[in-house]
């Protein structure tokens, strides 16, 4: 099969920059997938994608002009339907063959083969391979149809009557197989070998492509365009580093891969220039200046060796004039009003204290069933105080209460109104401006942490307490009104909040009982809603999380803290997933979490102990025995008390097991109480021999009911001793 390299380019108006990389990858990927499905590529075909602001393109090596013919075996119908009693073709069979382009002469060549319980007729034929024109036409239309287009445009074609829907108006189509044009069409365009380069700096226009392999080089030479997204991105990164180095003083461009991707999608021939602004703007918190330069202007701020913002920044221009002063001056002129706005907001906001803004939160809607942000702040304050009382002294309680009360006040400042991304960050600056202690100021910023996977935790105890209170209020409140995450939809970020709670409890090893904490929070929220006269109906959920009916809080309080129950399961699911991601096996995680440990700080210690226990030679037998004991106890009539009557121990094996438990139990319990979970589990290794002997020589379900009850009590005592650190039966294979 003779092959040549293939190039396809769609030339369009400027594409959405934030979607360009995804569009380029999708266009090239689907094109190759479709060509491969039609047999037009080889095992060694290599795909190269191109994406610039005004083009999507793909280069595929080793593409055939026509796919190889394929032998096809097609099932027609059961033999009893296709042939009559004398073996002649029935009208139904002849009609089927006719539809396939065959006639009665093909009957003799049909094959009979088993098909389930019956025998069927099969028609073997050879299908002519698709030509490149046919295959590429289909592949291109499929690639266009499957583009992840953020928003479709409808535009009119040159004939003035027809219209087309696409992400942006398309003006050119190139399809080259080697040096030959492939006659395909799309979006009202016919393929050729002509494209266009840079809007202002192309040496030639239009740009004529001689062959598929010369695409990138010809575009760069004649069109002043770097067509490859990856190459353009690397070139921008190189120029940014070079420009920062030229400024000197150890400065560096701020690292932001998303911004780099977006700028790469905005230019076709990058040129990095150094600009500056007045130093007086550096009095504004650098987060404000950095955000406005990045978000509004797509600039790269320059930081000094200590990470502090300088008054210089880098701009990635799409043109490279000999004298760049006009471009530099224009960008400096544009950024100045942005920075002036930030300075104005900062100066105005500092004229009012955060404490004076608390009342303004009553006007900010949180949720129609949970009240305003002001209502929510009161609940968070109550929760933060309750947690602080469990963890520290009066100073910690006072600081946690103050930080919780002020944590959301920056939401009603001008700066955060303009830049919501700065919530918390500006609160810290304003708190320090008001003369508050550093711990409280830090907590105001940190109570949003951790904001994403791998994010740092709050810096101090006050921040941890307020962050816990904020996240628990959201979780319990939203679960209480039935706003649970479903599938990939989690509008209130409840999964992220749950993981944040888990991380703080585990990594800070807080002495807090998880279930008690959830019940406490639920009670505080219940009371707060009732006092505010808000709709305090609670959605009662089934074990699958589906609402089954509505009850009033006061009705439910007499039943059980249902929200805490369901939320506990939700949090354990997040914890289990997090632990598996950290490298613990599913068996290890299941063994520890089966006991629902309420001190989450103990979980990793228990996991380490389980892993060490599993490495012991006695572990497999003890795990299997533990599983067997659990099954026996489940089948027993009624609850079995973990107690032993020594006078009823008749068999030597049961006496030996009881003695072993009396010896091993106190050692394992002492180690458990001391928090040495590894030693507690390792002490159990001495039970292997007596346990094996017990099951070999003792009938548990004796006819004598007293003997049976005592042996079950012995097993219950064994089960209790073995499962304090983890449910060892989960380790049984």
XYZ file of C-alpha atoms in Angstrom:
733
model
C 0.000 0.000 0.000
C 1.692 3.209 -1.223
C 1.452 6.066 1.264
C 2.219 9.777 1.459
C 1.946 12.319 4.257
C -1.316 14.229 4.666
C -2.008 17.815 5.734
C -5.399 19.311 6.540
C -5.821 22.949 7.588
C -8.941 24.931 8.412
C -8.258 28.688 8.172
C -10.651 30.750 10.306
C -11.117 34.057 12.069
C -9.613 34.444 15.554
C -10.576 31.454 17.728
C -11.486 31.665 21.449
C -8.079 31.766 23.177
C -9.018 29.773 26.279
C -10.365 26.950 24.110
C -7.721 26.933 21.368
C -5.463 24.191 22.710
C -8.409 21.874 23.314
C -9.845 22.661 19.858
C -6.531 21.911 18.156
C -6.035 18.602 19.947
C -9.632 17.519 19.329
C -9.560 18.436 15.612
C -6.353 16.494 14.946
C -7.279 13.596 17.209
C -10.677 12.890 15.650
C -9.255 13.276 12.130
C -6.637 10.592 12.795
C -9.154 8.352 14.564
C -11.514 8.442 11.585
C -8.772 7.856 9.025
C -7.552 4.898 11.051
C -11.078 3.467 11.315
C -11.319 3.475 7.519
C -7.979 1.727 7.057
C -6.245 4.725 5.482
C -3.350 4.896 7.962
C -0.656 2.445 8.968
C 0.573 1.273 12.356
C 3.455 3.735 12.031
C 1.366 6.812 11.181
C 2.312 9.814 13.337
C 0.013 12.734 14.115
C 1.174 16.323 14.576
C -1.419 18.917 15.554
C -1.224 22.638 14.844
C -3.292 25.413 16.406
C -2.861 29.155 16.145
C -5.368 31.995 16.622
C -6.459 31.672 12.980
C -5.991 28.002 12.106
C -6.547 24.401 13.117
C -4.418 21.852 11.284
C -3.208 18.269 11.396
C -0.292 16.502 9.723
C -0.477 12.691 9.476
C 2.339 10.547 8.117
C 1.892 7.415 6.005
C -1.643 7.892 4.684
C -2.785 5.715 1.762
C -4.566 6.989 -1.352
C -6.954 4.063 -0.968
C -7.541 1.603 1.851
C -6.969 -2.097 1.214
C -9.949 -4.235 0.240
C -11.507 -6.118 3.129
C -13.049 -9.590 3.256
C -16.422 -9.388 5.004
C -18.580 -12.244 6.281
C -22.180 -11.135 6.746
C -24.858 -13.130 8.492
C -27.991 -13.353 6.344
C -30.657 -15.437 8.126
C -31.269 -18.862 9.699
C -30.953 -21.815 7.298
C -34.580 -22.781 7.966
C -35.680 -19.346 6.715
C -33.315 -19.044 3.744
C -33.669 -22.546 2.284
C -36.788 -24.617 1.701
C -37.114 -28.347 2.365
C -35.471 -29.177 -0.963
C -32.517 -26.876 -0.273
C -33.597 -24.194 -2.723
C -33.355 -20.472 -1.951
C -36.504 -18.908 -0.557
C -37.805 -15.524 -1.827
C -36.636 -13.979 1.441
C -33.039 -15.088 0.812
C -33.072 -13.915 -2.810
C -34.384 -10.522 -1.735
C -31.635 -10.193 0.893
C -28.952 -11.099 -1.657
C -30.358 -8.578 -4.111
C -30.094 -5.860 -1.452
C -26.405 -6.744 -1.116
C -25.834 -6.515 -4.876
C -25.777 -10.289 -5.501
C -28.134 -12.621 -7.373
C -29.262 -16.269 -7.230
C -25.859 -17.452 -8.442
C -24.433 -16.521 -5.069
C -26.595 -19.091 -3.242
C -24.199 -21.945 -3.988
C -21.341 -20.007 -2.378
C -23.135 -19.271 0.896
C -21.625 -20.792 4.010
C -23.525 -22.551 6.751
C -22.264 -22.130 10.311
C -23.654 -22.521 13.829
C -25.231 -19.387 15.282
C -26.340 -20.033 18.821
C -28.695 -23.004 18.874
C -29.515 -22.717 15.171
C -27.558 -22.795 11.926
C -27.304 -19.645 9.802
C -26.303 -18.647 6.275
C -23.309 -16.328 5.809
C -22.379 -14.347 2.677
C -18.654 -13.788 2.154
C -17.695 -10.832 -0.015
C -14.877 -8.393 -0.584
C -15.508 -4.726 0.177
C -13.487 -2.242 -1.824
C -11.353 -0.036 0.416
C -12.324 3.623 0.842
C -10.523 6.173 -1.295
C -8.748 9.034 0.457
C -11.270 11.524 -0.959
C -14.163 9.557 0.546
C -12.393 8.778 3.789
C -10.984 12.253 4.400
C -14.314 13.873 3.594
C -15.986 11.751 6.235
C -13.152 12.255 8.719
C -13.150 16.050 8.314
C -16.896 16.391 8.779
C -16.676 14.175 11.862
C -13.762 16.210 13.263
C -15.704 19.440 12.797
C -18.860 17.969 14.329
C -17.004 16.738 17.429
C -15.103 19.928 18.179
C -15.673 21.027 21.810
C -16.994 24.402 20.689
C -17.724 26.763 23.618
C -20.278 28.783 21.639
C -21.428 28.342 18.033
C -21.690 31.235 15.565
C -24.027 31.355 12.596
C -22.649 33.246 9.610
C -23.585 33.717 5.950
C -21.620 32.276 3.039
C -20.472 34.264 0.029
C -23.577 33.324 -1.997
C -25.642 35.502 0.319
C -28.226 32.787 0.935
C -26.632 29.850 2.720
C -25.463 30.001 6.305
C -23.091 27.851 8.346
C -22.702 27.195 12.062
C -19.170 27.035 13.419
C -17.056 28.422 16.250
C -15.824 31.284 14.007
C -16.260 32.099 10.292
C -14.014 29.831 8.169
C -12.290 31.289 5.116
C -9.991 28.581 3.787
C -9.456 24.834 3.583
C -6.215 23.043 2.705
C -5.965 19.300 2.038
C -2.683 17.986 0.642
C -1.670 14.360 0.159
C 1.985 14.752 -0.589
C 1.814 17.578 -3.125
C -1.633 16.610 -4.460
C -4.782 18.479 -3.445
C -7.496 16.191 -2.053
C -10.875 17.294 -3.429
C -12.954 17.633 -0.277
C -15.381 20.272 1.006
C -16.491 21.630 4.374
C -18.264 24.732 5.728
C -18.955 25.915 2.182
C -15.255 25.754 1.264
C -13.391 23.659 -1.344
C -9.957 22.359 -0.469
C -6.852 23.771 -2.111
C -3.200 24.456 -1.335
C -3.465 28.132 -0.364
C -3.513 29.587 3.152
C -2.721 32.922 4.796
C -0.041 33.991 7.215
C 0.265 36.769 9.792
C -2.237 39.608 9.376
C 0.487 42.272 9.304
C 3.900 40.655 8.958
C 3.538 37.909 6.345
C 6.234 38.160 3.659
C 3.813 36.706 1.083
C 0.038 36.643 0.897
C -1.514 34.279 0.100
C 0.920 31.559 1.172
C 1.152 28.686 -1.318
C 1.906 25.277 0.161
C 3.870 23.012 -2.180
C 3.445 19.843 -0.160
C 2.174 18.512 3.147
C 5.602 18.249 4.791
C 6.549 21.869 4.150
C 3.554 23.286 6.016
C 5.155 24.527 9.247
C 8.385 25.753 7.605
C 6.575 27.562 4.758
C 4.158 29.260 7.163
C 7.019 30.445 9.350
C 9.144 31.673 6.398
C 6.495 33.194 4.137
C 3.655 33.760 6.605
C 5.549 34.806 9.773
C 3.492 32.295 11.781
C 4.600 29.595 14.223
C 1.788 27.143 13.546
C 2.545 24.658 16.359
C 0.926 25.544 19.680
C 3.657 23.724 21.622
C 6.505 25.400 19.705
C 4.918 28.830 20.060
C 4.447 28.285 23.805
C 8.079 27.210 24.207
C 9.246 30.258 22.253
C 7.222 32.598 24.467
C 8.618 30.953 27.617
C 12.141 31.354 26.225
C 11.597 35.023 25.415
C 10.033 35.702 28.823
C 13.067 34.234 30.586
C 15.456 36.142 28.321
C 13.631 39.450 28.850
C 13.597 38.990 32.641
C 17.298 38.155 32.592
C 17.982 41.307 30.572
C 16.224 43.448 33.199
C 18.677 42.039 35.750
C 18.580 42.101 39.531
C 17.435 38.486 39.756
C 13.905 39.305 38.592
C 11.723 36.616 37.061
C 8.397 36.499 35.271
C 5.530 35.179 37.337
C 4.825 31.503 36.619
C 1.296 30.861 35.382
C 0.804 28.025 32.902
C -2.853 28.922 32.235
C -1.854 32.493 31.348
C 0.971 31.187 29.167
C -1.508 28.942 27.310
C -3.919 31.841 26.830
C -1.232 34.189 25.505
C 0.029 31.426 23.198
C -3.485 31.300 21.785
C -3.527 35.064 21.186
C -0.395 35.474 19.073
C 1.030 33.864 15.938
C 4.476 35.499 16.011
C 5.352 36.292 19.648
C 7.599 39.167 20.628
C 8.165 39.840 24.351
C 8.665 43.466 25.409
C 9.571 45.010 28.787
C 7.234 47.690 30.147
C 6.926 49.514 33.458
C 4.520 51.519 35.618
C 4.898 54.167 38.326
C 6.396 52.893 41.601
C 3.682 54.602 43.653
C 1.298 51.798 42.664
C 3.460 49.316 44.587
C 1.826 50.627 47.785
C -1.231 48.606 46.742
C -1.153 44.907 47.790
C 0.710 43.068 45.065
C -2.046 40.448 44.701
C -4.350 43.203 43.382
C -1.834 44.494 40.851
C -0.818 41.021 39.713
C -4.433 39.966 39.243
C -5.442 43.018 37.217
C -2.356 42.711 34.987
C -2.883 39.002 34.399
C -6.671 38.838 34.146
C -7.403 42.062 32.281
C -4.267 42.678 30.218
C -2.621 39.231 29.899
C 0.689 40.664 31.115
C 3.435 38.806 32.988
C 4.405 40.767 36.142
C 8.071 40.643 37.140
C 8.980 39.583 40.683
C 12.270 40.214 42.454
C 14.424 37.505 44.033
C 12.284 37.619 47.208
C 9.047 37.188 45.268
C 7.965 40.824 45.661
C 6.360 42.622 42.735
C 8.497 45.121 40.826
C 7.200 48.025 38.740
C 8.113 46.210 35.527
C 6.097 43.717 33.526
C 6.353 41.768 30.262
C 3.902 41.929 27.394
C 3.719 39.338 24.617
C 3.096 41.258 21.421
C 1.868 39.789 18.125
C 4.047 42.152 16.092
C 7.788 42.797 15.989
C 8.396 46.396 14.861
C 11.942 47.705 14.471
C 11.096 50.473 16.935
C 8.953 48.958 19.691
C 8.578 52.199 21.673
C 5.051 52.821 20.424
C 3.943 49.305 21.425
C 5.599 49.632 24.845
C 4.112 53.082 25.413
C 0.672 51.910 24.400
C 0.702 49.024 26.858
C 1.994 51.239 29.676
C -0.776 53.723 28.928
C -3.411 50.972 28.997
C -2.324 49.424 32.304
C -2.142 52.726 34.200
C -5.936 53.216 34.610
C -6.282 49.589 35.749
C -3.695 50.094 38.476
C -5.206 53.448 39.405
C -8.587 51.735 39.897
C -6.976 49.152 42.180
C -5.299 51.913 44.218
C -8.581 53.816 44.480
C -10.456 50.721 45.685
C -7.725 49.988 48.244
C -7.688 53.540 49.586
C -11.481 53.736 49.791
C -11.862 50.337 51.484
C -9.407 51.285 54.250
C -11.614 54.194 55.300
C -14.026 51.711 56.934
C -13.100 48.982 59.412
C -14.035 45.380 58.811
C -16.126 45.419 61.990
C -18.253 48.233 60.570
C -19.026 46.093 57.525
C -20.520 43.144 59.424
C -24.042 44.575 59.233
C -23.712 44.825 55.438
C -23.583 41.040 55.194
C -27.282 40.912 56.092
C -27.982 42.291 52.607
C -25.936 39.575 50.852
C -28.055 36.532 49.953
C -26.574 33.136 50.834
C -29.464 30.679 50.314
C -33.213 31.164 50.507
C -33.549 28.359 53.066
C -30.437 29.272 55.044
C -30.672 33.047 55.108
C -28.165 35.784 54.338
C -24.394 35.850 54.671
C -25.009 37.674 57.942
C -27.087 34.734 59.207
C -24.404 32.348 58.056
C -21.648 34.316 59.807
C -23.530 34.019 63.103
C -23.694 30.236 62.652
C -20.002 30.011 61.758
C -19.137 32.096 64.837
C -21.095 29.751 67.106
C -19.397 26.699 65.562
C -15.922 28.278 65.735
C -16.382 29.145 69.421
C -17.551 25.618 70.215
C -14.544 24.055 68.459
C -12.126 26.528 70.082
C -13.493 25.662 73.527
C -12.562 22.021 72.872
C -9.055 22.870 71.639
C -7.759 25.821 73.657
C -8.051 28.586 76.199
C -10.128 31.756 76.411
C -7.711 33.657 74.125
C -8.149 31.083 71.356
C -11.940 31.223 71.776
C -11.947 35.023 71.555
C -9.685 35.112 68.491
C -11.632 32.372 66.700
C -14.898 34.219 67.371
C -13.460 37.502 66.078
C -11.935 35.936 62.965
C -15.171 34.080 62.162
C -17.194 37.276 62.564
C -14.944 39.222 60.180
C -14.016 36.447 57.732
C -16.663 37.355 55.142
C -16.675 41.144 55.549
C -14.321 41.746 52.631
C -17.120 40.463 50.360
C -18.735 43.899 50.698
C -15.541 45.863 49.895
C -14.968 47.589 46.559
C -11.812 45.607 45.831
C -13.391 42.176 46.251
C -16.480 43.388 44.409
C -14.216 44.078 41.426
C -11.926 41.058 41.943
C -13.803 38.204 43.698
C -10.657 36.061 43.471
C -9.138 38.260 46.213
C -11.667 37.335 48.904
C -9.851 36.454 52.090
C -6.589 37.926 50.810
C -7.941 41.473 51.048
C -9.617 40.645 54.338
C -6.175 39.971 55.817
C -4.767 43.275 54.554
C -7.728 45.217 55.906
C -7.572 43.373 59.252
C -3.918 44.352 59.683
C -4.823 47.903 58.701
C -7.454 47.862 61.492
C -4.796 46.840 64.003
C -5.979 43.259 64.562
C -3.494 40.633 65.739
C -1.685 38.616 63.068
C -3.347 35.314 64.058
C -6.798 36.785 63.411
C -5.711 38.455 60.161
C -4.129 35.221 58.918
C -7.280 33.280 59.813
C -9.435 35.654 57.753
C -7.359 34.821 54.672
C -6.775 31.169 55.510
C -10.329 30.112 56.333
C -10.850 29.379 52.619
C -7.956 26.881 52.658
C -7.448 24.228 51.460
C -9.069 25.528 48.264
C -7.983 22.635 46.023
C -6.170 19.302 46.142
C -2.642 19.785 47.429
C -3.281 23.327 48.695
C -1.658 24.345 51.973
C -3.630 24.247 55.233
C -4.329 27.346 57.367
C -1.208 28.669 59.092
C -2.338 28.710 62.719
C -4.860 27.222 65.116
C -7.249 30.144 64.711
C -7.259 29.680 60.938
C -7.833 25.930 61.261
C -10.763 26.459 63.633
C -12.472 29.064 61.438
C -11.827 27.010 58.298
C -13.346 23.931 59.957
C -16.333 25.958 61.155
C -16.903 27.481 57.715
C -16.721 24.155 55.891
C -18.789 22.234 58.445
C -21.490 24.924 58.368
C -21.684 24.573 54.583
C -21.737 20.764 54.684
C -24.304 20.369 57.451
C -26.460 23.206 56.147
C -26.557 21.951 52.573
C -27.076 18.323 53.583
C -29.854 19.439 55.889
C -31.855 20.978 53.030
C -31.056 18.144 50.608
C -28.525 19.945 48.380
C -26.241 16.974 47.753
C -23.692 16.623 44.950
C -24.870 14.422 42.083
C -22.562 12.894 39.475
C -20.125 15.565 38.339
C -22.349 18.377 39.630
C -21.291 19.879 42.947
C -22.283 23.574 42.842
C -21.522 24.165 46.525
C -18.161 22.304 46.385
C -19.270 19.905 49.131
C -16.763 17.225 48.114
C -13.931 19.759 48.326
C -15.172 20.992 51.710
C -15.344 17.418 53.021
C -11.779 16.744 51.885
C -10.674 19.981 53.531
C -12.235 18.873 56.833
C -10.552 15.477 56.498
C -7.132 16.976 55.797
C -7.261 19.351 58.760
C -8.420 16.661 61.187
C -5.816 14.176 59.922
C -2.773 16.354 59.232
C -3.177 18.533 62.331
C -4.097 15.474 64.438
C -6.886 17.402 66.158
C -8.379 15.745 69.269
C -11.922 15.991 67.926
C -14.492 13.208 67.604
C -15.879 13.501 64.063
C -19.410 12.281 64.773
C -19.730 14.372 67.935
C -18.492 17.360 65.943
C -21.139 16.841 63.238
C -23.911 16.426 65.815
C -22.714 19.587 67.591
C -22.721 21.588 64.351
C -26.147 20.258 63.379
C -27.583 21.280 66.731
C -26.108 24.785 66.513
C -27.485 25.265 62.996
C -30.917 23.951 64.032
C -31.101 26.441 66.888
C -29.819 29.355 64.814
C -32.368 28.743 62.039
C -35.175 28.440 64.538
C -34.177 31.683 66.290
C -34.060 33.511 62.944
C -37.480 32.205 61.984
C -36.128 30.707 58.790
C -37.723 27.748 57.022
C -36.286 25.010 59.196
C -37.648 22.030 57.305
C -35.134 19.267 56.850
C -34.971 16.784 54.011
C -34.782 13.236 55.368
C -32.629 11.103 53.116
C -32.477 7.404 52.432
C -29.163 5.552 52.635
C -28.653 6.272 48.931
C -29.049 9.985 49.527
C -32.508 10.286 47.959
C -35.045 12.550 49.732
C -38.082 10.637 50.996
C -40.104 13.222 52.911
C -40.051 16.602 54.652
C -40.124 16.939 58.446
C -39.608 19.861 60.798
C -36.326 20.020 62.697
C -38.094 19.741 66.050
C -39.732 16.509 64.814
C -36.442 15.036 63.690
C -34.567 16.042 66.841
C -36.610 13.485 68.736
C -35.577 10.778 66.258
C -31.840 11.200 65.556
C -29.330 13.667 64.085
C -29.972 12.348 60.591
C -27.870 14.894 58.718
C -24.834 13.972 60.827
C -25.368 10.285 60.016
C -25.441 10.797 56.249
C -22.678 13.373 56.310
C -20.456 11.001 58.299
C -20.749 8.419 55.498
C -20.063 11.114 52.893
C -16.891 12.217 54.705
C -15.643 8.640 55.115
C -16.084 8.095 51.363
C -13.926 11.142 50.663
C -11.358 9.954 53.219
C -11.240 6.472 51.672
C -10.624 7.901 48.209
C -7.914 10.217 49.511
C -6.112 7.379 51.314
C -6.155 5.151 48.227
C -4.661 8.020 46.214
C -1.873 8.203 48.809
C -0.909 4.601 48.051
C -2.750 2.573 50.685
C -4.407 -0.585 49.370
C -8.184 -0.948 49.278
C -7.912 -3.803 51.839
C -5.896 -1.673 54.261
C -8.288 1.281 53.949
C -11.377 -0.902 54.313
C -9.928 -2.623 57.388
C -9.325 0.657 59.220
C -12.431 2.575 58.130
C -14.740 -0.376 58.821
C -14.467 0.569 62.509
C -15.423 4.208 61.752
C -12.598 5.730 63.834
C -13.796 9.084 65.105
C -10.326 10.546 65.686
C -9.237 10.935 62.070
C -5.736 11.847 63.194
C -5.359 8.186 64.209
C -6.206 6.826 60.769
C -2.738 6.976 59.235
C -1.221 5.447 62.407
C -3.733 2.597 62.213
C -2.958 2.097 58.527
C 0.761 1.851 59.258
C 0.015 -0.704 61.970
C -2.205 -2.742 59.636
C 0.486 -2.734 56.954
C 3.086 -3.953 59.468
C 0.696 -6.625 60.776
C -0.082 -7.857 57.243
C 3.630 -8.539 56.746
C 3.717 -10.996 59.673
C 3.665 -14.721 58.769
C 0.717 -15.237 61.174
C -1.404 -12.507 59.542
C -3.171 -14.493 56.760
C -4.344 -17.231 59.145
C -5.483 -14.738 61.793
C -7.325 -12.622 59.208
C -9.112 -15.722 57.862
C -9.942 -16.876 61.399
C -11.273 -13.403 62.241
C -13.544 -13.518 59.207
C -14.762 -16.980 60.235
C -15.447 -15.784 63.806
C -17.404 -12.811 62.475
C -19.582 -15.062 60.307
C -20.262 -17.422 63.228
C -21.295 -14.541 65.490
C -23.577 -13.092 62.794
C -25.441 -16.397 62.540
C -25.888 -16.721 66.308
C -29.364 -16.203 67.757
C -29.397 -12.728 69.237
C -26.512 -10.602 70.462
C -23.525 -12.453 71.881
C -21.895 -11.026 75.010
C -18.079 -11.022 75.062
C -17.707 -12.941 78.320
C -16.273 -16.314 79.409
C -17.314 -18.662 82.213
C -14.097 -20.610 83.046
C -15.988 -23.527 84.615
C -17.629 -24.275 81.245
C -14.338 -24.549 79.340
C -14.191 -28.336 78.804
C -11.931 -28.920 75.814
C -8.180 -28.383 76.125
C -8.182 -26.203 72.975
C -10.790 -23.788 74.316
C -9.002 -23.613 77.660
C -5.748 -22.797 75.841
C -7.439 -20.068 73.785
C -8.973 -18.509 76.897
C -5.578 -18.527 78.625
C -3.933 -17.002 75.558
C -6.541 -14.227 75.508
C -5.954 -13.553 79.196
C -2.228 -13.223 78.459
C -2.329 -11.375 75.134
C -5.413 -9.210 75.718
C -3.990 -6.904 78.418
C -0.782 -6.370 76.402
C -2.706 -5.528 73.240
C -5.109 -3.267 75.173
C -2.276 -1.415 76.926
C -0.509 -0.770 73.620
C -3.803 0.363 72.052
C -4.504 2.778 74.910
C -0.989 4.184 74.560
C -1.598 4.760 70.850
C 0.975 2.147 69.809
C -1.290 0.452 67.291
C 1.519 -1.530 65.662
C 2.458 -3.164 68.982
C -1.208 -3.829 69.737
C -1.663 -5.753 66.493
C 1.687 -7.535 66.682
C 0.765 -8.857 70.123
C -2.063 -10.770 68.444
C 0.415 -12.945 66.550
C 0.659 -15.152 69.656
C -3.005 -16.126 69.157
C -2.453 -17.964 65.872
C -1.647 -21.394 67.343
C -4.459 -21.470 69.966
C -6.973 -20.137 67.426
C -6.009 -22.806 64.878
C -6.223 -25.492 67.560
C -9.622 -24.229 68.695
C -11.167 -24.503 65.236
C -9.535 -27.896 64.680
C -10.740 -29.461 67.925
C -13.796 -27.613 69.285
C -17.418 -27.783 68.113
C -18.797 -24.277 68.658
C -22.461 -25.155 68.142
C -22.577 -27.793 70.869
C -25.927 -29.371 71.711
C -25.554 -28.205 75.324
C -26.879 -24.617 75.150
C -24.712 -23.445 78.047
C -21.563 -24.799 76.380
C -22.593 -23.235 73.061
C -23.235 -19.832 74.681
C -19.872 -19.934 76.477
C -17.988 -20.836 73.295
C -19.738 -18.049 71.425
C -18.780 -15.723 74.276
C -15.177 -16.884 73.933
C -15.253 -16.129 70.189
C -16.876 -12.744 70.844
C -14.035 -11.951 73.283
C -11.515 -13.011 70.639
C -13.282 -10.927 67.994
C -13.303 -7.907 70.267
C -9.592 -8.260 71.074
C -8.594 -8.648 67.417
C -10.601 -5.755 66.015
C -9.724 -2.741 68.143
C -7.257 -1.225 65.657
C -8.917 -2.440 62.441
C -11.320 -5.048 61.125
C -8.749 -7.728 60.316
C -11.288 -9.802 58.393
C -10.950 -7.249 55.573
C -7.386 -8.499 55.062
C -8.551 -12.061 54.329
C -8.144 -13.035 50.672
